[in-house]
Short mmCIF file of N, CA and C in Angstrom, two decimals:
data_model
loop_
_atom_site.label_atom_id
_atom_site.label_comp_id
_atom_site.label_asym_id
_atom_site.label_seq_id
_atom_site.Cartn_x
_atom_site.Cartn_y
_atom_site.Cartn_z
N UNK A 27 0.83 -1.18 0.00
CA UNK A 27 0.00 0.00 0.00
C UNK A 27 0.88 1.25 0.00
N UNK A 28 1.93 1.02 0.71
CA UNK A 28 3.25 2.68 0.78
C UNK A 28 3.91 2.58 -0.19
N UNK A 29 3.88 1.63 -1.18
CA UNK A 29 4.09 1.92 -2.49
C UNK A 29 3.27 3.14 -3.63
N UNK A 30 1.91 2.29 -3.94
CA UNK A 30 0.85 2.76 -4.16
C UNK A 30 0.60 4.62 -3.40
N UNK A 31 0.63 4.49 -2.05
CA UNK A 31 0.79 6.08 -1.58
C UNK A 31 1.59 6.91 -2.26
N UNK A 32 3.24 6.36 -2.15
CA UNK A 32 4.24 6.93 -2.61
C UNK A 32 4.09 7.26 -4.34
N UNK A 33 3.79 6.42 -4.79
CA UNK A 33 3.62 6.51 -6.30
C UNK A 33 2.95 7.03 -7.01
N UNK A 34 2.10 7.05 -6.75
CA UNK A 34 0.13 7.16 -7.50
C UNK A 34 -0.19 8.71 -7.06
N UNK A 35 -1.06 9.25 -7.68
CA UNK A 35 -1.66 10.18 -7.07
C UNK A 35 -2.82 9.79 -6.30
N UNK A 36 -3.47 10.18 -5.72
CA UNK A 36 -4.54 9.72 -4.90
C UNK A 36 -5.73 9.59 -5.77
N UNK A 37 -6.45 10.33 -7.09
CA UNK A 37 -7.12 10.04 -7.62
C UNK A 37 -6.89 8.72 -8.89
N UNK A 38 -5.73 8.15 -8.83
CA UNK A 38 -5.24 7.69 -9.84
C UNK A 38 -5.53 6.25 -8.30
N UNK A 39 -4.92 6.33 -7.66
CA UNK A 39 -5.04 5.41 -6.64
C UNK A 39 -6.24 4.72 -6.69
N UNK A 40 -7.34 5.45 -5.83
CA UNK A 40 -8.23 5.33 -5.72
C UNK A 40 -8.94 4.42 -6.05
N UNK A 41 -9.22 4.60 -7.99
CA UNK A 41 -9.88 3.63 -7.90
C UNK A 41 -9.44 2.16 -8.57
N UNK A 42 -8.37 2.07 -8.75
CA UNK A 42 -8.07 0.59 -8.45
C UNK A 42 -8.02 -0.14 -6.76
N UNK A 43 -7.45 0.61 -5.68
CA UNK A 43 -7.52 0.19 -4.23
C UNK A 43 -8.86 0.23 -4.04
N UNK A 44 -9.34 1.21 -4.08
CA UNK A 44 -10.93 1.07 -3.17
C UNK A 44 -12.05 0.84 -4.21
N UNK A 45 -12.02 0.69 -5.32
CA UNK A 45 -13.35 0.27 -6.17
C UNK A 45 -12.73 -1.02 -7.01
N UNK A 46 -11.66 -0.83 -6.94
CA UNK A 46 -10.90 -2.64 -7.99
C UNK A 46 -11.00 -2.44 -9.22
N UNK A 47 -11.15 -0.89 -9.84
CA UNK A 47 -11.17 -0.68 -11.17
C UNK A 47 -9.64 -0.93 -12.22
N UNK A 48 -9.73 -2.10 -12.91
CA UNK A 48 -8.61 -1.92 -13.67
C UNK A 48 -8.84 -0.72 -14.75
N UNK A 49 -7.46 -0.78 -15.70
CA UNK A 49 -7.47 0.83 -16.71
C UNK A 49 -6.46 -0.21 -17.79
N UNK A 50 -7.06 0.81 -18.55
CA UNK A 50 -6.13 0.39 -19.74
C UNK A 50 -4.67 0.56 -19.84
N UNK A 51 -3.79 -0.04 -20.79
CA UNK A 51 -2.26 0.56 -20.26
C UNK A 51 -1.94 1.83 -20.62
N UNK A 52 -2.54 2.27 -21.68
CA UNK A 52 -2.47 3.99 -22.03
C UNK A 52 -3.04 5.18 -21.24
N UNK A 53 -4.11 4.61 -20.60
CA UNK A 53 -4.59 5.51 -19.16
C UNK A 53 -3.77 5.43 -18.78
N UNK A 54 -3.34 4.17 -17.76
CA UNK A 54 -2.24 4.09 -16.87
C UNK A 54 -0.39 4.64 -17.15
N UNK A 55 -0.78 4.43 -18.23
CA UNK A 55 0.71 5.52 -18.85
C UNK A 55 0.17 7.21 -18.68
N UNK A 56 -0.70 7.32 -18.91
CA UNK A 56 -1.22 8.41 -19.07
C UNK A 56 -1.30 9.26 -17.26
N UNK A 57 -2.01 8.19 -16.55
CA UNK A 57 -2.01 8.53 -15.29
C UNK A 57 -0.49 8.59 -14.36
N UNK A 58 0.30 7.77 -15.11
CA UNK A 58 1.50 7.84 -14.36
C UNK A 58 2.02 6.85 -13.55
N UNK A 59 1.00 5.70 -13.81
CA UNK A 59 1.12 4.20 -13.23
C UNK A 59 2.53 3.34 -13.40
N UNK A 60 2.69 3.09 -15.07
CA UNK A 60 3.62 2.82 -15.78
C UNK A 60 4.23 4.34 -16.41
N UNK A 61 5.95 4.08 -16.63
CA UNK A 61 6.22 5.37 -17.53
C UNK A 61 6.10 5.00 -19.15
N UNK A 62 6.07 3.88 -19.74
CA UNK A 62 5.51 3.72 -21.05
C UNK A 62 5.17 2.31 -21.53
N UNK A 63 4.57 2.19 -22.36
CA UNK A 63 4.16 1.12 -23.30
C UNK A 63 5.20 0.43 -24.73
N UNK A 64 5.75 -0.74 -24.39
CA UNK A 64 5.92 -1.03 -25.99
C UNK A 64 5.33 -2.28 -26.36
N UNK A 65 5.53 -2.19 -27.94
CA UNK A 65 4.92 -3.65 -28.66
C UNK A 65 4.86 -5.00 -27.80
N UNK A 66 4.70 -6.01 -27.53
CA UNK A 66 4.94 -7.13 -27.35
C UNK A 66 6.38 -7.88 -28.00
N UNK A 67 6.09 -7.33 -29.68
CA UNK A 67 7.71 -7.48 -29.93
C UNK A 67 8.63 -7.13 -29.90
N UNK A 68 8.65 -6.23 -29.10
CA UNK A 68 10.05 -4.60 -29.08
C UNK A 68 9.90 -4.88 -27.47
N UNK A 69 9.82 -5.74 -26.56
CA UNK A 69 9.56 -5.89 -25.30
C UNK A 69 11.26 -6.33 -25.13
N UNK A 70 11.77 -7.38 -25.30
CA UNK A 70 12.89 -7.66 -24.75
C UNK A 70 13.98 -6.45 -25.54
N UNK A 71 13.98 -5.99 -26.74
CA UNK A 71 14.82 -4.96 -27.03
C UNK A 71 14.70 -3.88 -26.08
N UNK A 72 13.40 -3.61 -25.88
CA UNK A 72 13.49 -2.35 -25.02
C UNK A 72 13.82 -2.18 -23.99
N UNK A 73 13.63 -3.57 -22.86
CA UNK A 73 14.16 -3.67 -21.39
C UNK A 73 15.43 -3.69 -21.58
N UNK A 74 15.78 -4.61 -23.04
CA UNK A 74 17.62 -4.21 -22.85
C UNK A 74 18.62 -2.93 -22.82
N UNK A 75 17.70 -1.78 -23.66
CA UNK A 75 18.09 -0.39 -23.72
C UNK A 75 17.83 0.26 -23.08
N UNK A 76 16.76 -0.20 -22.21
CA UNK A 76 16.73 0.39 -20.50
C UNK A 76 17.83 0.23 -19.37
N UNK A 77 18.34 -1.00 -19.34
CA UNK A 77 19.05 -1.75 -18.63
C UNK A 77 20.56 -1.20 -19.33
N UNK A 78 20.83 -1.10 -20.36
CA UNK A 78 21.77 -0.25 -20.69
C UNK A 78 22.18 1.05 -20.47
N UNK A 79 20.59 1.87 -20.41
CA UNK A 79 20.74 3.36 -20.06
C UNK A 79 20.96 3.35 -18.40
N UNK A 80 20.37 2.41 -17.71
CA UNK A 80 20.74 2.33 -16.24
C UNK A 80 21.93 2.03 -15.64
N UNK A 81 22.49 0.91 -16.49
CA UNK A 81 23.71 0.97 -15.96
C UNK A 81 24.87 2.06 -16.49
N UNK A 82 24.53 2.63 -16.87
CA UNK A 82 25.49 3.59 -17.45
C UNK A 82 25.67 4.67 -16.08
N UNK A 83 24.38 4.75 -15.31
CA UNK A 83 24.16 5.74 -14.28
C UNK A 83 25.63 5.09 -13.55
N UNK A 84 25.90 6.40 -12.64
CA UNK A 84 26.41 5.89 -11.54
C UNK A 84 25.92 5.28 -10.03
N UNK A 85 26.49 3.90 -10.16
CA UNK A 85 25.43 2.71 -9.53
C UNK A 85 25.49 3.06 -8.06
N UNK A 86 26.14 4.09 -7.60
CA UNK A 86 26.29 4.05 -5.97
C UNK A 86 25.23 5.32 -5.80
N UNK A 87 25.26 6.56 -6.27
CA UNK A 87 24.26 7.77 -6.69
C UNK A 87 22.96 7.03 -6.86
N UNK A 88 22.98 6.11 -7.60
CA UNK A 88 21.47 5.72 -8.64
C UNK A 88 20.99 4.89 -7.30
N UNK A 89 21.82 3.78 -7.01
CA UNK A 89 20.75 3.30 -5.71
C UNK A 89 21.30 3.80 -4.40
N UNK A 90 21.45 4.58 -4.47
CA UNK A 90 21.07 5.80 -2.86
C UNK A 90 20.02 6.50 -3.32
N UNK A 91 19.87 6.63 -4.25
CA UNK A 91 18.35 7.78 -4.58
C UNK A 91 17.33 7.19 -4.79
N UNK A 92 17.54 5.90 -5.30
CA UNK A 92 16.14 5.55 -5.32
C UNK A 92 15.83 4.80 -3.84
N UNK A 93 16.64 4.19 -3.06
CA UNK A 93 16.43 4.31 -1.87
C UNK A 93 15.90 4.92 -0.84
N UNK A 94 16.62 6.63 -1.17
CA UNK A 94 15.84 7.71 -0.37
C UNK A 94 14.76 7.71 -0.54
N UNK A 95 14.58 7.67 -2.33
CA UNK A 95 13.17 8.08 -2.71
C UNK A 95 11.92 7.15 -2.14
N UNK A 96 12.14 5.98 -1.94
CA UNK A 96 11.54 4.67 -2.01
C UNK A 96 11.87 4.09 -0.12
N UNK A 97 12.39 5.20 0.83
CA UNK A 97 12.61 4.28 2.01
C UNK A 97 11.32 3.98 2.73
N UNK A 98 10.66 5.02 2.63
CA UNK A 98 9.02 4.43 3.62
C UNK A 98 8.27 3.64 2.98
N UNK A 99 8.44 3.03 1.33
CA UNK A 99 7.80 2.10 0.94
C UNK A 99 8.53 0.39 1.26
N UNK A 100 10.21 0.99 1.36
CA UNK A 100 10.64 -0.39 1.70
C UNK A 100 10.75 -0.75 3.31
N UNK A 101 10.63 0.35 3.58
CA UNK A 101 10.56 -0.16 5.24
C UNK A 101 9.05 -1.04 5.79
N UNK A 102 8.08 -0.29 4.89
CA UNK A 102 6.66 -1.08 5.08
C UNK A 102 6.88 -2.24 4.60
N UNK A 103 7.35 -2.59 3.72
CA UNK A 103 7.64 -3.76 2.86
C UNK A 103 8.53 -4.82 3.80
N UNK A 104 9.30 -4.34 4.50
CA UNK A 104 10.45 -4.89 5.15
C UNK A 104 9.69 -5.26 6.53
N UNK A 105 8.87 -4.80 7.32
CA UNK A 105 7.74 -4.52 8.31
C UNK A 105 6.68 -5.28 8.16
N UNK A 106 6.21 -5.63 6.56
CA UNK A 106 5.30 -6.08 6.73
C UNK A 106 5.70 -7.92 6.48
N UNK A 107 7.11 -8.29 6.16
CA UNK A 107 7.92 -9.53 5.79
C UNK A 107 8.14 -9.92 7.03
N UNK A 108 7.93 -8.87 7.79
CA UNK A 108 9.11 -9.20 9.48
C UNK A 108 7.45 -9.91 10.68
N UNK A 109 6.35 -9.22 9.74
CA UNK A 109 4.97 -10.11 10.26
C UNK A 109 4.36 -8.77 10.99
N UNK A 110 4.60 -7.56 10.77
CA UNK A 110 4.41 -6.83 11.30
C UNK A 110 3.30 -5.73 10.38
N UNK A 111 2.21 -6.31 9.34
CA UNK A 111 1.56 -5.82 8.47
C UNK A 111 0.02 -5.88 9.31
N UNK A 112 -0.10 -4.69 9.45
CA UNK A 112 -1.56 -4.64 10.21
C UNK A 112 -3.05 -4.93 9.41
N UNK A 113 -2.67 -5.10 7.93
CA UNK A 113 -3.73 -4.59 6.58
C UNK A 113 -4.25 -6.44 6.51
N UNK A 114 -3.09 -7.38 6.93
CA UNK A 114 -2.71 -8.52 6.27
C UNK A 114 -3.92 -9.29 6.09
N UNK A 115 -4.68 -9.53 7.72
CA UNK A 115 -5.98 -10.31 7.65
C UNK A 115 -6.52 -9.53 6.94
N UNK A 116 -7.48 -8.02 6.73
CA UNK A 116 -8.78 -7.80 6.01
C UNK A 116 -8.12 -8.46 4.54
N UNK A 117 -6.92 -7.86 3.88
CA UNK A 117 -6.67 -8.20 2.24
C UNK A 117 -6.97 -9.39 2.63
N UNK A 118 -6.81 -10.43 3.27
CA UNK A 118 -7.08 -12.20 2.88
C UNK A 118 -8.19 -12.62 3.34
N UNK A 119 -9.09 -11.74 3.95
CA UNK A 119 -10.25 -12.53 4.54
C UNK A 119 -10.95 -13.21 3.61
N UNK A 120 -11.93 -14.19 3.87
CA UNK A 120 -12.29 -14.37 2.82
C UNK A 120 -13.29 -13.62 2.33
N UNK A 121 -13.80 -12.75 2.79
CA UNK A 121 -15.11 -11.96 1.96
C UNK A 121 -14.45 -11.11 0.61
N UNK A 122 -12.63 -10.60 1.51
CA UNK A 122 -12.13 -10.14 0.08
C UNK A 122 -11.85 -11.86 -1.38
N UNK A 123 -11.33 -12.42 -0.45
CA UNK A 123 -10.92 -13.64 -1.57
C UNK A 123 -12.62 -13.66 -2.52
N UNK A 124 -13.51 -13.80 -1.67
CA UNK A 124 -14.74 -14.34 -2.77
C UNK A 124 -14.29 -12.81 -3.52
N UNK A 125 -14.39 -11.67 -3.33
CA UNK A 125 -14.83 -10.99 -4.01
C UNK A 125 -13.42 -10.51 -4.96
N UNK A 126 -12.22 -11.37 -5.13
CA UNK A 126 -11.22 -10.93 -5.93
C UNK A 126 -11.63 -12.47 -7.18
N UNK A 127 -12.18 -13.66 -6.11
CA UNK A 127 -12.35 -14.61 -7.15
C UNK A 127 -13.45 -14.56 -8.65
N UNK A 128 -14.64 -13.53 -7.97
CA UNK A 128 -15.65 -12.85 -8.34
C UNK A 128 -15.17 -12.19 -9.84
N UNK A 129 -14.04 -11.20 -9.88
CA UNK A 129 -14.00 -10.07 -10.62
C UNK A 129 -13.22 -11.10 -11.60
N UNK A 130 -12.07 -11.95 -11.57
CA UNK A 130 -11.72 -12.94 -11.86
C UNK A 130 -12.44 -14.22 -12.76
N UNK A 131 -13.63 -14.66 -12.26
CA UNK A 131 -14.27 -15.18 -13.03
C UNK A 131 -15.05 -14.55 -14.18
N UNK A 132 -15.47 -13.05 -13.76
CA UNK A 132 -16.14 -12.41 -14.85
C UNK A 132 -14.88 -12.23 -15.96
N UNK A 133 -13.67 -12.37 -15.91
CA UNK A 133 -12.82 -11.67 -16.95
C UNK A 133 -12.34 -13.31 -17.61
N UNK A 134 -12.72 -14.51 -17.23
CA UNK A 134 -12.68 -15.59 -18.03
C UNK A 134 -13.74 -15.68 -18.85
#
């Protein structure tokens, strides 16, 4: 979820967390979810010219910043591994499970 906070805007949030609305990937590029879209066949070229432009960064700068940027999402993350996630039962109850199995069967 301190991902999602950190990331998303709150109207962009919204309604995938609290209504379960998926979006298309061009909304979601659009909203700022993903930073872009490619082909299916330009997929492994493109992660490779990503992965090229990244490592080119300087790797001690590049992950200290995204660290900073990203520490209250990994500390929740790290918090919530350590058993310490307060959210854990409602996401698994089962009234959510029927109702994730629900949205799930309508999209088969």
């Amino acid at each position: 979820m301190e991902v999602v906070r950190q990331e998303l805007r709150p109207d962009v949030a919204r309604r995938p967390v609290v209504f379960g609305q998926n979006m298309t990937a061009a909304a979601a590029v659009e909203a700022g979810v993903f930073d872009e879209t490619v082909d299916p066949e330009a997929l492994l070229d493109g992660a490779m010219a990503k992965a090229t432009e990244f490592a080119a960064l300087p790797q001690t700068a590049f992950a200290r910043s995204k660290r900073q940027l990203r520490s209250r999402a990994c500390e929740a993350m790290e918090a919530a591994i350590a058993g310490a996630e307060p959210l854990l039962n409602g996401w698994l109850s089962k009234e959510t499970l029927q109702a994730a199995a629900a949205v799930l069967a309508r999209k088969a």
